[in-house]
Amino acid sequence: GAGVSQSPSNKVTEKGKDVELRCDPISGHTALYWYRQRLGQGLEFLIYFQGNSAPDKSGLPSDRFSAERTGESVSTLTIQRTQQEDSAVYLCASSLGGPGLAGNDNEQFFGPGTRLTVL
Amino acid sequence: AQSVSQHNHHVILSEAASLELGCNYSYGGTVNLFWYVQYPGQHLQLLLKYFSGDPLVKGIKGFEAEFIKSKFSFNLRKPSVQWSDTAEYFCAVNGGYQKVTFGTGTKLQVIP
């Protein structure tokens, strides 16, 4: 595809429900990141996948948050028992390679985000 | 561990004014440095990047940034801003084999 795509673009849910957000990275990109951007705030790192390595989950705010990635393709971010403070834009980015690689390999390409509203 | 600081959270300038946004990082080794921009209603995109070589990096739309290793800085500059530069700007760094870390962002508002 031409770029990183995310779905849905908007999601409104009720407190306590589970939601699943999807990210389709650029084909061939081995690294995939999830970020959260609350209104008026900066990027908050959530989780990072690099090839077949164990994901870096150090940014997940609670055990209600989890993410999976199928090989080097689609990733889903799941939020269980959503809370109002989970309301934010969830951004996905992919890069050709992971950290430490020279050249352009770790330039991140961002998707349009999923705006999550928890009522 | 690496970190990034963007000291200016909100900057307001008139058109044609010069811009400099500060970015400082902490990491002792070799780093890759980035500036990303998010225009209103659009998604994040790369403005410029530094990996090695000339520490003065030129990006799109007349922006440039200078890597000063001794100061651990990578400030973004533009000699004359336009209204269309109104956006949020994020500095990012990755050192060694660490993941990319983003700063908290600087909102730039350019008044016509």
Short mmCIF file of C-alpha atoms in Angstrom, two decimals:
data_model
loop_
_atom_site.label_atom_id
_atom_site.label_comp_id
_atom_site.label_asym_id
_atom_site.label_seq_id
_atom_site.Cartn_x
_atom_site.Cartn_y
_atom_site.Cartn_z
CA GLY A 1 0.00 0.00 0.00
CA ALA A 2 0.94 3.63 -0.28
CA GLY A 3 1.23 4.25 3.43
CA VAL A 4 0.29 3.13 6.89
CA SER A 5 -3.42 2.66 7.32
CA GLN A 6 -5.45 2.44 10.50
CA SER A 7 -9.00 1.44 11.20
CA PRO A 8 -11.43 2.52 12.33
CA SER A 9 -10.73 6.22 11.92
CA ASN A 10 -13.14 7.00 14.74
CA LYS A 11 -14.48 4.82 17.52
CA VAL A 12 -17.00 5.79 20.15
CA THR A 13 -17.57 3.27 22.89
CA GLU A 14 -19.11 3.00 26.30
CA LYS A 15 -17.06 2.73 29.44
CA GLY A 16 -16.32 -0.90 30.24
CA LYS A 17 -16.46 -2.17 26.67
CA ASP A 18 -13.49 -3.68 24.85
CA VAL A 19 -12.14 -2.11 21.66
CA GLU A 20 -9.78 -3.33 18.99
CA LEU A 21 -7.76 -1.00 16.80
CA ARG A 22 -6.04 -2.10 13.64
CA CYS A 23 -2.86 -1.01 11.91
CA ASP A 24 -1.65 -2.04 8.46
CA PRO A 25 2.01 -1.04 8.10
CA ILE A 26 3.84 -0.36 4.89
CA SER A 27 4.72 -3.62 3.20
CA GLY A 28 8.24 -4.73 4.02
CA HIS A 29 8.55 -2.63 7.17
CA THR A 30 9.83 -4.78 9.98
CA ALA A 31 9.30 -2.32 12.82
CA LEU A 32 5.90 -1.18 14.08
CA TYR A 33 5.08 1.24 16.86
CA TRP A 34 1.90 2.22 18.70
CA TYR A 35 1.57 5.63 20.33
CA ARG A 36 -1.17 7.44 22.20
CA GLN A 37 -1.79 11.16 21.81
CA ARG A 38 -4.17 12.68 24.31
CA LEU A 39 -5.78 16.01 23.48
CA GLY A 40 -3.23 18.77 23.75
CA GLN A 41 -0.43 16.44 24.75
CA GLY A 42 2.58 14.85 23.08
CA LEU A 43 3.20 11.36 21.83
CA GLU A 44 3.15 8.62 24.42
CA PHE A 45 4.91 5.43 23.41
CA LEU A 46 2.90 2.28 24.01
CA ILE A 47 4.51 -0.74 22.35
CA TYR A 48 7.07 -1.61 19.69
CA PHE A 49 7.43 -4.66 17.47
CA GLN A 50 10.63 -5.51 15.61
CA GLY A 51 10.61 -8.53 13.34
CA ASN A 52 10.36 -11.75 15.31
CA SER A 53 11.81 -10.29 18.50
CA ALA A 54 9.77 -10.06 21.67
CA PRO A 55 7.84 -6.79 21.63
CA ASP A 56 8.85 -3.88 23.83
CA LYS A 57 5.75 -3.41 25.98
CA SER A 58 7.32 -0.93 28.36
CA GLY A 59 4.90 1.85 27.44
CA LEU A 60 1.61 0.03 27.98
CA PRO A 61 -0.18 1.92 30.77
CA SER A 62 -1.99 -1.03 32.31
CA ASP A 63 -2.78 -4.69 31.81
CA ARG A 64 -5.99 -3.63 30.07
CA PHE A 65 -3.83 -2.80 27.06
CA SER A 66 -2.37 -5.46 24.80
CA ALA A 67 -1.18 -5.69 21.23
CA GLU A 68 -0.36 -8.36 18.74
CA ARG A 69 1.35 -8.44 15.41
CA THR A 70 1.12 -11.16 12.81
CA GLY A 71 4.61 -11.65 11.44
CA GLU A 72 5.64 -8.40 9.82
CA SER A 73 2.15 -7.32 8.83
CA VAL A 74 -1.03 -6.27 10.57
CA SER A 75 -1.09 -5.28 14.21
CA THR A 76 -4.04 -4.93 16.56
CA LEU A 77 -4.14 -2.93 19.77
CA THR A 78 -6.78 -4.12 22.22
CA ILE A 79 -8.07 -2.11 25.13
CA GLN A 80 -10.21 -4.07 27.56
CA ARG A 81 -12.77 -2.56 29.92
CA THR A 82 -12.24 0.92 28.50
CA GLN A 83 -12.13 3.93 30.79
CA GLN A 84 -12.77 7.56 30.01
CA GLU A 85 -9.08 8.35 30.41
CA ASP A 86 -8.40 6.03 27.46
CA SER A 87 -9.96 8.64 25.17
CA ALA A 88 -7.20 9.72 22.79
CA VAL A 89 -5.88 9.38 19.27
CA TYR A 90 -4.01 6.11 18.85
CA LEU A 91 -1.25 6.34 16.27
CA CYS A 92 0.58 3.57 14.52
CA ALA A 93 3.91 3.97 12.73
CA SER A 94 6.15 1.61 10.82
CA SER A 95 9.75 1.76 9.72
CA LEU A 96 11.88 -0.27 7.39
CA GLY A 97 14.23 -1.33 10.15
CA GLY A 98 14.59 -1.07 13.85
CA PRO A 99 16.81 1.06 16.02
CA GLY A 100 20.53 1.01 15.46
CA LEU A 101 20.39 0.56 11.72
CA ALA A 102 22.16 3.20 9.69
CA GLY A 103 20.64 5.34 7.02
CA ASN A 104 16.96 5.79 6.46
CA ASP A 105 15.89 2.51 7.95
CA ASN A 106 14.36 3.83 11.15
CA GLU A 107 12.47 6.80 9.77
CA GLN A 108 8.91 6.27 10.98
CA PHE A 109 5.91 6.60 8.72
CA PHE A 110 2.72 7.39 10.59
CA GLY A 111 -0.84 6.39 9.95
CA PRO A 112 -3.77 8.81 10.29
CA GLY A 113 -4.67 7.49 13.73
CA THR A 114 -7.82 6.19 15.38
CA ARG A 115 -9.72 8.68 17.49
CA LEU A 116 -11.15 6.78 20.46
CA THR A 117 -13.86 8.34 22.57
CA VAL A 118 -15.00 6.55 25.70
CA LEU A 119 -18.31 7.81 27.03
CA ALA B 1 18.19 5.55 28.85
CA GLN B 2 17.62 8.28 26.34
CA SER B 3 15.30 11.25 26.69
CA VAL B 4 14.25 14.29 24.70
CA SER B 5 13.31 17.75 25.95
CA GLN B 6 11.45 20.37 24.00
CA HIS B 7 11.48 23.50 26.10
CA ASN B 8 8.99 25.57 24.15
CA HIS B 9 5.48 24.20 24.49
CA HIS B 10 3.67 26.93 22.63
CA VAL B 11 5.20 29.53 20.34
CA ILE B 12 3.34 32.39 18.67
CA LEU B 13 5.01 34.29 15.84
CA SER B 14 4.02 36.78 13.20
CA GLU B 15 4.54 35.93 9.56
CA ALA B 16 8.11 36.57 8.34
CA ALA B 17 9.55 36.21 11.84
CA SER B 18 12.43 33.82 12.35
CA LEU B 19 11.86 30.55 14.16
CA GLU B 20 14.02 28.46 16.41
CA LEU B 21 12.58 25.55 18.37
CA GLY B 22 14.77 23.94 20.97
CA CYS B 23 15.44 20.23 21.29
CA ASN B 24 17.87 18.66 23.71
CA TYR B 25 18.46 14.98 24.21
CA SER B 26 20.33 12.84 26.65
CA TYR B 27 22.33 9.92 25.33
CA GLY B 28 26.06 9.44 25.44
CA GLY B 29 26.65 7.62 22.18
CA THR B 30 25.84 7.91 18.52
CA VAL B 31 22.33 9.16 17.84
CA ASN B 32 19.87 9.52 15.01
CA LEU B 33 17.76 12.68 15.28
CA PHE B 34 14.46 13.64 13.71
CA TRP B 35 11.95 16.44 13.52
CA TYR B 36 8.38 15.51 12.69
CA VAL B 37 5.52 17.90 11.98
CA GLN B 38 1.78 17.51 12.42
CA TYR B 39 -0.31 20.06 10.51
CA PRO B 40 -3.88 20.63 11.74
CA GLY B 41 -6.05 17.68 10.81
CA GLN B 42 -3.18 15.78 9.23
CA HIS B 43 -1.00 12.96 10.41
CA LEU B 44 2.61 13.17 11.52
CA GLN B 45 5.20 13.44 8.80
CA LEU B 46 8.95 13.68 8.70
CA LEU B 47 10.38 17.19 8.39
CA LEU B 48 14.08 16.33 8.45
CA LYS B 49 16.53 13.85 9.90
CA TYR B 50 20.17 13.53 10.89
CA PHE B 51 22.14 10.29 10.85
CA SER B 52 25.73 11.30 10.17
CA GLY B 53 27.87 13.71 8.18
CA ASP B 54 27.10 17.41 7.88
CA PRO B 55 25.54 18.51 11.17
CA LEU B 56 23.44 21.12 9.40
CA VAL B 57 20.48 19.31 7.93
CA LYS B 58 18.06 20.83 5.48
CA GLY B 59 14.49 19.57 5.28
CA ILE B 60 11.30 20.35 3.48
CA LYS B 61 9.64 23.77 3.30
CA GLY B 62 12.78 25.73 4.14
CA PHE B 63 13.36 24.17 7.55
CA GLU B 64 16.80 23.24 8.80
CA ALA B 65 18.28 21.86 12.00
CA GLU B 66 21.75 21.83 13.41
CA PHE B 67 23.16 18.95 15.40
CA ILE B 68 25.54 20.29 18.06
CA LYS B 69 27.03 17.24 19.73
CA SER B 70 28.72 19.17 22.53
CA LYS B 71 25.38 20.68 23.54
CA PHE B 72 23.29 17.55 22.91
CA SER B 73 21.01 19.74 20.84
CA PHE B 74 19.16 19.55 17.55
CA ASN B 75 17.31 22.86 17.24
CA LEU B 76 14.92 23.47 14.38
CA ARG B 77 15.15 26.76 12.48
CA LYS B 78 13.43 28.63 9.71
CA PRO B 79 14.44 32.17 8.72
CA SER B 80 10.97 33.38 7.81
CA VAL B 81 7.80 31.57 8.87
CA GLN B 82 4.54 31.51 6.99
CA TRP B 83 0.97 31.10 8.22
CA SER B 84 1.02 27.61 6.68
CA ASP B 85 3.75 26.60 9.13
CA THR B 86 1.18 26.59 11.93
CA ALA B 87 1.50 23.06 13.27
CA GLU B 88 2.86 20.96 16.09
CA TYR B 89 6.53 20.02 15.88
CA PHE B 90 8.07 16.95 17.52
CA CYS B 91 11.74 16.24 18.05
CA ALA B 92 12.75 12.57 18.27
CA VAL B 93 15.94 10.67 18.97
CA ASN B 94 17.18 7.15 18.92
CA GLY B 95 20.54 6.20 20.31
CA GLY B 96 22.30 2.93 19.77
CA TYR B 97 19.77 0.14 19.54
CA GLN B 98 17.06 1.90 21.52
CA LYS B 99 13.65 2.67 20.11
CA VAL B 100 12.84 6.18 18.96
CA THR B 101 11.81 8.54 21.75
CA PHE B 102 9.68 11.59 21.01
CA GLY B 103 9.61 14.91 22.78
CA THR B 104 6.36 16.36 24.07
CA GLY B 105 5.98 18.64 21.08
CA THR B 106 5.87 22.38 20.42
CA LYS B 107 2.76 24.03 19.08
CA LEU B 108 3.61 26.81 16.65
CA GLN B 109 0.99 29.40 15.81
CA VAL B 110 1.83 31.85 13.04
CA ILE B 111 -0.28 34.98 12.91
CA PRO B 112 -0.87 36.47 9.46
#
